[in-house]
Coordinates of C-alpha atoms in Angstrom, one line a residue:
X1 CA 68.3 22.5 -15.1
X2 CA 66.9 22.0 -11.6
X3 CA 68.3 18.5 -11.4
X4 CA 71.8 19.6 -12.5
X5 CA 71.9 22.5 -10.0
X6 CA 70.8 20.0 -7.4
X7 CA 74.2 18.3 -7.4
X8 CA 75.5 21.6 -5.8
X9 CA 72.4 22.6 -4.0
X10 CA 70.3 19.4 -3.4
X11 CA 67.2 21.5 -2.4
X12 CA 66.7 22.0 -6.1
X13 CA 65.8 18.3 -6.4
X14 CA 62.6 19.1 -4.6
X15 CA 61.6 21.1 -7.7
X16 CA 63.1 18.7 -10.2
X17 CA 60.8 15.8 -9.0
X18 CA 57.4 17.4 -9.6
X19 CA 58.5 19.0 -12.8
X20 CA 59.6 15.5 -14.1
X21 CA 56.2 14.2 -13.0
X22 CA 54.5 16.9 -15.1
X23 CA 56.7 16.0 -18.1
X24 CA 55.5 12.4 -17.7
X25 CA 51.9 13.7 -17.8
X26 CA 52.6 15.6 -21.0
X27 CA 54.2 12.6 -22.7
X28 CA 54.8 9.1 -21.6
X29 CA 58.5 9.3 -22.5
X30 CA 58.8 11.6 -19.5
X31 CA 59.3 8.4 -17.5
X32 CA 62.9 8.4 -18.8
X33 CA 63.5 11.5 -16.7
X34 CA 63.0 9.5 -13.5
X35 CA 65.2 6.8 -14.9
X36 CA 68.0 9.3 -15.6
X37 CA 67.7 10.9 -12.2
X38 CA 68.3 7.5 -10.5
X39 CA 71.0 6.3 -12.9
X40 CA 73.3 9.4 -12.7
X41 CA 74.0 9.3 -9.0
X42 CA 74.4 5.5 -9.2
X43 CA 77.0 5.8 -12.0
X44 CA 78.8 8.8 -10.5
X45 CA 78.9 7.9 -6.8
X46 CA 78.0 4.2 -6.6
X47 CA 75.3 2.8 -4.3
X48 CA 75.9 5.6 -1.8
X49 CA 74.6 8.0 -4.4
X50 CA 71.2 6.5 -4.1
X51 CA 71.1 6.6 -0.3
X52 CA 70.5 10.4 -0.2
X53 CA 67.1 11.2 1.3
X54 CA 66.9 14.1 -1.3
X55 CA 67.1 11.6 -4.2
X56 CA 64.2 9.6 -2.8
X57 CA 62.4 12.8 -1.9
X58 CA 62.7 13.7 -5.6
X59 CA 61.2 10.3 -6.5
X60 CA 58.3 10.8 -4.2
X61 CA 57.6 14.3 -5.6
X62 CA 57.8 12.9 -9.1
X63 CA 54.8 10.7 -8.3
X64 CA 53.0 13.6 -6.7
X65 CA 53.5 15.6 -9.9
X66 CA 52.2 12.7 -12.0
X67 CA 49.5 11.7 -9.5
X68 CA 46.5 12.9 -11.6
X69 CA 47.6 10.6 -14.4
X70 CA 48.4 7.7 -12.0
X71 CA 45.0 8.0 -10.4
X72 CA 43.2 8.0 -13.8
X73 CA 45.1 4.9 -14.8
X74 CA 44.2 3.2 -11.6
X75 CA 40.5 3.9 -12.2
X76 CA 40.4 3.1 -15.9
X77 CA 43.0 0.3 -16.2
X78 CA 43.2 -0.9 -12.6
X79 CA 47.0 -0.3 -12.7
X80 CA 48.6 3.1 -12.1
X81 CA 51.6 2.2 -14.3
X82 CA 49.7 0.5 -17.2
X83 CA 50.8 1.9 -20.6
X84 CA 49.3 0.6 -23.8
X85 CA 52.4 1.7 -25.8
X86 CA 54.8 -0.5 -23.8
X87 CA 52.4 -3.4 -23.2
X88 CA 51.0 -3.6 -26.8
X89 CA 52.0 -1.0 -29.4
X90 CA 55.7 -1.3 -29.2
X91 CA 55.4 -5.0 -30.2
X92 CA 53.4 -4.2 -33.4
X93 CA 55.1 -4.7 -36.8
X94 CA 53.3 -1.5 -37.9
X95 CA 50.7 0.8 -36.7
X96 CA 48.1 -1.0 -38.8
X97 CA 48.3 -3.9 -36.3
X98 CA 46.2 -1.9 -34.0
X99 CA 43.2 -2.4 -36.3
X100 CA 43.8 -6.1 -37.0
X101 CA 42.5 -7.1 -33.6
X102 CA 40.5 -5.4 -30.8
X103 CA 42.7 -2.3 -30.3
X104 CA 45.7 -4.5 -30.9
X105 CA 45.3 -6.0 -27.4
X106 CA 46.2 -9.5 -28.7
X107 CA 49.7 -8.3 -29.6
X108 CA 52.2 -8.5 -26.7
X109 CA 55.9 -9.1 -26.1
X110 CA 55.2 -12.8 -25.8
X111 CA 53.3 -13.0 -29.1
X112 CA 55.9 -11.0 -30.8
X113 CA 58.9 -13.2 -30.0
X114 CA 56.7 -16.3 -30.6
X115 CA 56.1 -15.2 -34.2
X116 CA 59.5 -13.6 -35.2
X117 CA 62.9 -15.1 -35.8
X118 CA 66.1 -13.7 -34.2
X119 CA 67.2 -12.3 -37.6
X120 CA 63.9 -10.4 -37.9
X121 CA 64.4 -8.9 -34.5
X122 CA 68.0 -7.9 -35.4
X123 CA 66.9 -6.4 -38.7
X124 CA 64.2 -4.3 -36.9
X125 CA 66.7 -3.0 -34.4
X126 CA 69.2 -2.1 -37.0
X127 CA 66.7 -0.3 -39.2
X128 CA 65.2 1.6 -36.3
X129 CA 68.4 2.7 -34.7
X130 CA 69.7 4.0 -38.1
X131 CA 66.4 6.0 -38.6
X132 CA 66.3 7.7 -35.1
X133 CA 68.7 10.6 -36.0
X134 CA 66.1 11.8 -38.6
X135 CA 63.5 12.0 -35.9
X136 CA 65.8 13.9 -33.6
X137 CA 66.7 16.4 -36.3
X138 CA 63.0 17.0 -36.9
X139 CA 62.3 17.5 -33.2
X140 CA 65.2 19.9 -32.7
X141 CA 65.0 21.9 -35.9
X142 CA 64.5 25.6 -35.7
X143 CA 61.9 27.6 -37.6
X144 CA 63.8 30.5 -39.0
X145 CA 63.3 32.6 -42.1
X146 CA 65.3 31.8 -45.3
X147 CA 68.9 30.6 -45.0
X148 CA 69.1 31.9 -41.4
X149 CA 68.4 28.4 -40.1
X150 CA 71.5 26.9 -41.6
X151 CA 73.7 29.8 -40.7
X152 CA 72.5 29.6 -37.1
X153 CA 73.2 25.9 -36.9
X154 CA 76.8 26.3 -38.2
X155 CA 77.5 29.2 -35.9
X156 CA 76.0 27.4 -32.9
X157 CA 78.0 24.2 -33.5
X158 CA 81.2 26.2 -33.9
X159 CA 80.6 28.1 -30.6
X160 CA 79.6 24.9 -28.8
X161 CA 82.8 23.3 -29.7
X162 CA 84.8 26.3 -28.5
X163 CA 82.8 26.3 -25.3
X164 CA 83.4 22.6 -24.7
X165 CA 87.2 23.1 -25.2
X166 CA 87.1 26.1 -22.9
X167 CA 85.4 24.1 -20.1
X168 CA 87.9 21.3 -20.6
X169 CA 90.8 23.7 -20.1
X170 CA 89.1 25.2 -17.0
X171 CA 88.9 21.9 -15.2
X172 CA 92.0 22.7 -13.2
X173 CA 91.3 26.4 -12.6
X174 CA 87.5 26.3 -12.1
X175 CA 86.7 22.7 -11.2
X176 CA 83.3 23.7 -9.7
X177 CA 82.0 25.3 -12.9
X178 CA 83.3 22.5 -15.1
X179 CA 81.8 19.9 -12.8
X180 CA 78.3 21.5 -13.2
X181 CA 78.6 20.9 -17.0
X182 CA 79.8 17.4 -16.3
X183 CA 76.7 16.7 -14.2
X184 CA 74.5 18.1 -17.0
X185 CA 76.2 15.9 -19.6
X186 CA 76.0 12.8 -17.4
X187 CA 72.2 13.5 -17.0
X188 CA 71.7 14.0 -20.7
X189 CA 73.6 10.8 -21.5
X190 CA 71.5 8.8 -19.0
X191 CA 68.4 10.1 -20.7
X192 CA 69.5 10.0 -24.3
X193 CA 70.8 6.4 -24.5
X194 CA 67.7 4.6 -23.3
X195 CA 65.3 6.8 -25.3
X196 CA 67.5 6.3 -28.4
X197 CA 67.3 2.5 -28.0
X198 CA 63.6 2.6 -27.2
X199 CA 62.7 4.6 -30.3
X200 CA 65.1 2.5 -32.4
X201 CA 62.7 -0.4 -31.5
X202 CA 59.5 1.7 -31.8
X203 CA 60.4 3.3 -35.2
X204 CA 58.6 0.7 -37.4
X205 CA 55.4 1.4 -35.6
X206 CA 55.4 5.2 -35.5
X207 CA 58.2 7.8 -35.8
X208 CA 56.8 11.2 -34.7
X209 CA 59.2 13.9 -33.4
X210 CA 56.7 14.8 -30.7
X211 CA 57.8 11.7 -28.8
X212 CA 61.1 13.5 -28.0
X213 CA 59.2 16.4 -26.4
X214 CA 60.4 15.8 -22.8
X215 CA 64.1 15.8 -23.9
X216 CA 64.0 18.7 -26.4
X217 CA 64.3 21.5 -23.7
X218 CA 67.2 19.7 -22.1
X219 CA 69.1 19.6 -25.4
X220 CA 68.4 23.3 -26.0
X221 CA 69.6 24.2 -22.5
X222 CA 72.9 22.3 -22.9
X223 CA 73.4 23.7 -26.3
X224 CA 72.7 27.2 -25.2
X225 CA 75.1 26.9 -22.2
X226 CA 77.9 25.6 -24.5
X227 CA 77.3 28.4 -27.1
X228 CA 77.3 31.0 -24.3
X229 CA 80.6 29.5 -23.0
X230 CA 82.2 29.6 -26.4
X231 CA 80.9 33.1 -27.1
X232 CA 82.2 34.6 -23.9
X233 CA 85.5 32.8 -24.3
X234 CA 86.1 34.3 -27.8
X235 CA 84.6 37.7 -27.0
X236 CA 84.8 38.5 -23.2
X237 CA 82.7 41.6 -23.8
X238 CA 79.9 39.3 -25.0
X239 CA 78.8 38.7 -21.4
X240 CA 77.7 42.4 -21.3
X241 CA 76.7 42.9 -24.9
X242 CA 75.0 39.6 -25.8
X243 CA 71.8 40.2 -23.6
X244 CA 71.3 43.6 -25.3
X245 CA 71.8 42.0 -28.8
X246 CA 69.4 39.3 -27.9
X247 CA 66.8 41.8 -26.8
X248 CA 67.3 43.8 -30.0
X249 CA 66.8 40.6 -32.1
X250 CA 63.6 39.9 -30.3
X251 CA 62.3 43.4 -30.8
X252 CA 63.1 43.4 -34.5
X253 CA 61.7 39.9 -35.0
X254 CA 58.4 40.9 -33.4
X255 CA 58.3 44.2 -35.4
X256 CA 58.8 42.2 -38.7
X257 CA 56.5 39.4 -37.7
X258 CA 59.3 36.9 -37.9
X259 CA 60.5 34.6 -35.2
X260 CA 63.3 32.1 -34.6
X261 CA 62.0 29.3 -32.5
X262 CA 62.1 25.6 -32.0
X263 CA 60.2 23.7 -34.7
X264 CA 56.8 22.5 -33.8
X265 CA 57.4 18.9 -32.8
X266 CA 53.8 17.9 -33.9
X267 CA 54.3 19.3 -37.4
X268 CA 54.7 15.9 -39.0
X269 CA 51.5 14.7 -37.5
X270 CA 49.6 17.8 -38.6
X271 CA 51.0 17.4 -42.1
X272 CA 50.1 13.8 -42.3
X273 CA 46.5 14.5 -41.2
X274 CA 46.1 17.6 -43.3
X275 CA 43.9 15.9 -46.1
X276 CA 41.5 14.4 -43.6
X277 CA 41.4 17.5 -41.5
X278 CA 40.3 19.4 -44.7
X279 CA 37.4 16.9 -45.1
X280 CA 36.3 17.3 -41.5
X281 CA 36.5 21.1 -41.9
X282 CA 34.2 20.9 -44.9
X283 CA 31.7 18.6 -43.1
X284 CA 31.6 20.6 -39.9
X285 CA 30.7 23.7 -41.9
X286 CA 28.0 21.9 -43.8
X287 CA 26.4 19.6 -41.3
X288 CA 24.5 20.1 -38.1
X289 CA 25.6 18.7 -34.7
X290 CA 23.0 16.0 -34.8
X291 CA 24.2 14.7 -38.2
X292 CA 26.3 11.6 -37.6
X293 CA 29.6 11.1 -39.5
X294 CA 31.4 7.7 -39.5
X295 CA 35.2 7.8 -39.5
X296 CA 38.2 5.5 -39.3
X297 CA 39.5 3.1 -38.6
X298 CA 42.6 4.8 -37.5
X299 CA 43.8 8.2 -36.5
X300 CA 42.5 10.7 -39.1
X301 CA 43.2 13.9 -37.1
X302 CA 39.5 14.2 -36.2
X303 CA 40.0 15.1 -32.5
X304 CA 39.5 18.9 -32.9
X305 CA 36.0 18.2 -34.3
X306 CA 34.5 16.3 -31.5
X307 CA 31.6 18.4 -30.2
X308 CA 31.2 20.2 -33.6
X309 CA 29.6 17.2 -35.2
X310 CA 28.6 13.7 -34.1
X311 CA 31.6 11.4 -34.9
X312 CA 31.2 7.7 -34.7
X313 CA 34.4 5.7 -35.1
X314 CA 34.3 2.4 -37.0
X315 CA 34.8 -0.3 -34.4
X316 CA 37.7 -2.7 -34.7
X317 CA 35.2 -5.5 -34.4
X318 CA 34.2 -4.9 -38.0
X319 CA 36.8 -7.2 -39.7
X320 CA 35.0 -7.8 -43.0
X321 CA 34.0 -5.2 -45.6
X322 CA 30.6 -6.9 -46.0
X323 CA 29.7 -5.8 -42.4
X324 CA 30.4 -2.1 -43.1
X325 CA 27.1 -1.3 -45.0
X326 CA 25.0 -2.8 -42.2
X327 CA 26.9 -0.7 -39.7
X328 CA 26.4 2.5 -41.7
X329 CA 22.6 1.8 -42.0
X330 CA 22.4 1.0 -38.3
X331 CA 24.1 4.4 -37.4
X332 CA 21.9 6.3 -40.0
X333 CA 24.9 8.2 -41.2
X334 CA 25.1 10.2 -44.4
X335 CA 28.9 10.5 -44.6
X336 CA 31.8 8.0 -44.0
X337 CA 35.4 9.2 -43.9
X338 CA 37.9 6.4 -44.4
X339 CA 41.6 6.2 -44.2
X340 CA 43.1 5.5 -47.7
X341 CA 45.8 3.2 -46.2
X342 CA 43.1 1.1 -44.5
X343 CA 41.1 0.7 -47.7
X344 CA 44.2 -0.4 -49.5

């Protein structure tokens, strides 16, 4: 929102920069925000669009917002822009490749293209791109009671279409207002296309809706603006009545203990880890802090339990099952929690 308003009042870009940097700290895909902020003025106004000092002020403030992460990467990885996902993980055939070598660090873009044919690359892209919509739907879904979710979706789509048509007709009468929506759509397109292609490639490795987190609020803001435009076009009185209705809905929802809200983007990860989390819950309630528990290899959802018990991950250097008993004896552990997929 701050970025779009900045096309009319560039001072808002001073706010958009650090907010985008914070989004990058929340999730690595926040980097696409900076890409979109540079691509939009380039596409709309050519090279002169990039010459504005405010655009580059935004870039500088983006790095200020992301500076804690950049400093940590410089200290730990000796490169402020190092990202294991882009250097290694996006070149895996599956997430299990991470445990086939030392943290998967032997897998890179060079090794991937050296070991895969062009037809395999094309097949991966085609399969991934066709699967991305499911991930987007999961990231954007609403948690609503009963059939209300479907009814809300149909109503919102209908109102959004009316709103888009209304803005199109206003281009001659209210060019300024229509242009604001145009800037917002340009920004969304510049963000959506590269992220869609990126995750089309990344889908075979992992396909979690939480990766779309930085873009979800943008989608909701655009959708809400179009729905509002459609609603006020059909019912002019809605501009006065709708806020009161919204307030009433909130009050009733709170009173009944129900809520209509964006779906939790990490729900799929929590569901996948539920069985192992149950195991860790049992162990943490029946073991003392000094009792060591071996777990892994892989992500078993054990992060909430660090500090409650002593967890020792199975190192990737153990490549043979015959080495595991010796490792268990060395650690003097009573319990071992293994990933079923890794045992298979």
